[in-house]
PDB file of C-alpha atoms in Angstrom:
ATOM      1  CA  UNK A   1     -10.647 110.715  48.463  1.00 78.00           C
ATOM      2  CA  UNK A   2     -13.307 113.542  46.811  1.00 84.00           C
ATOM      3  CA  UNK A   3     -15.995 112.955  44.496  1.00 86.00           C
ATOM      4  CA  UNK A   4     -17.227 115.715  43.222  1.00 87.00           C
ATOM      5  CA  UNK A   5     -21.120 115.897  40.948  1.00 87.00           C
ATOM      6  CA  UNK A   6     -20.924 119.203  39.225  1.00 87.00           C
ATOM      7  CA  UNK A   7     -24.227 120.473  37.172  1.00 87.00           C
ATOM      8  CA  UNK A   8     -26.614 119.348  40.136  1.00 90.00           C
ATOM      9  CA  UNK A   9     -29.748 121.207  41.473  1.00 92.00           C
ATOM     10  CA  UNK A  10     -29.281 121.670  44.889  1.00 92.00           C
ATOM     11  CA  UNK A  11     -31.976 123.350  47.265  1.00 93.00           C
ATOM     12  CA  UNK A  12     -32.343 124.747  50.780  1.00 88.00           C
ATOM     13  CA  UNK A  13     -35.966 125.475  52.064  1.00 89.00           C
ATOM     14  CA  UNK A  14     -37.896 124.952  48.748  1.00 92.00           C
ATOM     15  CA  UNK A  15     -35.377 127.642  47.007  1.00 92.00           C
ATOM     16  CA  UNK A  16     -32.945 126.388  44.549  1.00 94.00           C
ATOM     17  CA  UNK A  17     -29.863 127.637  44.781  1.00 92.00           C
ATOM     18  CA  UNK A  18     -27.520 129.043  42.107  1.00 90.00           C
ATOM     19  CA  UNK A  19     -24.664 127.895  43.708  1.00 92.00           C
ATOM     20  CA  UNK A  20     -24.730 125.994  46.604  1.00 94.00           C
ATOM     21  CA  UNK A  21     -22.685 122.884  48.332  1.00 95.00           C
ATOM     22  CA  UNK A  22     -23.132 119.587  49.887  1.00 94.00           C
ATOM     23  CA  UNK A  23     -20.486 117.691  51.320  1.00 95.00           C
ATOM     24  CA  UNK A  24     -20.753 114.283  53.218  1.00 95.00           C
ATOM     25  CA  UNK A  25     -17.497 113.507  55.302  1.00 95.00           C
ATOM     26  CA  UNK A  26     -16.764 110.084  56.803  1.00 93.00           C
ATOM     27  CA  UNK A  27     -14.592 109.661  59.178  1.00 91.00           C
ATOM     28  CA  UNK A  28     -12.518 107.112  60.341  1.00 90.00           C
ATOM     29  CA  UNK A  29     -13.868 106.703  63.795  1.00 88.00           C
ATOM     30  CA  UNK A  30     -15.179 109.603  65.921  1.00 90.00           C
ATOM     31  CA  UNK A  31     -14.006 112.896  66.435  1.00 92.00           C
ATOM     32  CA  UNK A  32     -16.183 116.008  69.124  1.00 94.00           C
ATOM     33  CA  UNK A  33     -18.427 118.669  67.857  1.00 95.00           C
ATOM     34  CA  UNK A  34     -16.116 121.473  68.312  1.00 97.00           C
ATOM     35  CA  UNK A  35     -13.543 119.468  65.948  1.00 96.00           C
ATOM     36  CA  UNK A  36     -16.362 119.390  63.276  1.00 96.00           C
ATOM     37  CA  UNK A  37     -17.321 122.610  63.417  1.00 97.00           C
ATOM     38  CA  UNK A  38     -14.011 124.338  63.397  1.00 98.00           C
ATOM     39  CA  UNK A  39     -13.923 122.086  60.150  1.00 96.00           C
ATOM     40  CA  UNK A  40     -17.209 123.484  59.133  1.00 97.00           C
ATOM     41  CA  UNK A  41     -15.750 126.942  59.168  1.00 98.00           C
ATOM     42  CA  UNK A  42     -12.746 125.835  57.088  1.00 97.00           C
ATOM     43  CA  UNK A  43     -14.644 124.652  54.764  1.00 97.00           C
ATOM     44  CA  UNK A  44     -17.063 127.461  54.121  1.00 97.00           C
ATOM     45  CA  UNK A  45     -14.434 129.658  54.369  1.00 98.00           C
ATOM     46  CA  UNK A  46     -12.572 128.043  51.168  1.00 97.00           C
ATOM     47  CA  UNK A  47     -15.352 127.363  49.224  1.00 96.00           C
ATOM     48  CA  UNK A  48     -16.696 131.099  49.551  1.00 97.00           C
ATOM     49  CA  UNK A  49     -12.809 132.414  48.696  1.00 97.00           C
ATOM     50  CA  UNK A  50     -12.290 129.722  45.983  1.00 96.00           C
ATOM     51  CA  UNK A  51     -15.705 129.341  44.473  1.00 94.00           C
ATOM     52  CA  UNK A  52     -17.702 132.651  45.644  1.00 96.00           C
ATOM     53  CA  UNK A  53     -20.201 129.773  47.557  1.00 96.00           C
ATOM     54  CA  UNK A  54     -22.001 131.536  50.595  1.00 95.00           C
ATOM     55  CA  UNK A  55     -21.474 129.457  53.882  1.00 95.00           C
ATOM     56  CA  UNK A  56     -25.392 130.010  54.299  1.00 94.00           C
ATOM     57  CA  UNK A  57     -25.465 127.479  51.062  1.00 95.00           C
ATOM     58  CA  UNK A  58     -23.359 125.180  52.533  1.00 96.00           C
ATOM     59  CA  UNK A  59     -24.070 121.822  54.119  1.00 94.00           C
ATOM     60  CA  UNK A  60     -21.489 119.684  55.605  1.00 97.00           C
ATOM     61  CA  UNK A  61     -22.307 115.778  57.372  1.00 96.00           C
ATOM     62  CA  UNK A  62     -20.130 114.201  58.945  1.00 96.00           C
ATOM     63  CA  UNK A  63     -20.661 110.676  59.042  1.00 94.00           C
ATOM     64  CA  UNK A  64     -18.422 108.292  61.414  1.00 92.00           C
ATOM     65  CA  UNK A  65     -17.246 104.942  60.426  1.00 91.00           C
ATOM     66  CA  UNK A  66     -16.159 102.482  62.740  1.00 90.00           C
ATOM     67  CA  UNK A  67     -14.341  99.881  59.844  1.00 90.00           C
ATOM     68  CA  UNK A  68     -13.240 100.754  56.968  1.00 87.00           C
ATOM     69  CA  UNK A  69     -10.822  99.092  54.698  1.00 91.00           C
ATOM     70  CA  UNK A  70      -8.230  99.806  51.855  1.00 90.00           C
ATOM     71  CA  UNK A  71      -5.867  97.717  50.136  1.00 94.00           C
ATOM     72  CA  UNK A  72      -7.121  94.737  51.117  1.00 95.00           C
ATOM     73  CA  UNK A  73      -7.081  94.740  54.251  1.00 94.00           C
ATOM     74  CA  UNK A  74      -9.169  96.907  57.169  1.00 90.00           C
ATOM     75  CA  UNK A  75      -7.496 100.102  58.886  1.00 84.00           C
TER      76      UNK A  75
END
């Protein structure tokens, strides 16, 4: 699932940014830190190729969730 807020003001250490990216991940239960940050590297390296988005004006979370449900019922 993706939401994406386009047209938003985004800064990093008082300076806004002309382009810049946040993204919040949650995750169905937990993963390591060397999982997230190959991840991290994926990420920046798409949005850099795709949308010409620095990986120095990137943020990624990652945010684990222990239940979570869909379709009525919980995973």
């Amino acid at each position: 699932m993706t939401g994406i807020e386009d047209c938003q003001n985004l800064y990093m250490g008082g300076k806004k940014l002309e382009n810049g990216a946040y993204l919040a991940i949650k995750l169905l239960g937990n993963t390591s830190k060397p999982t997230c940050n190959q991840l991290t590297q994926n990420i920046c390296q798409i949005l850099e190729k795709e949308l010409g988005i620095l990986g120095q004006n990137i943020y990624v979370s990652y945010h684990p969730v222990e239940l979570w449900g869909w379709n009525g019922q919980m995973f």
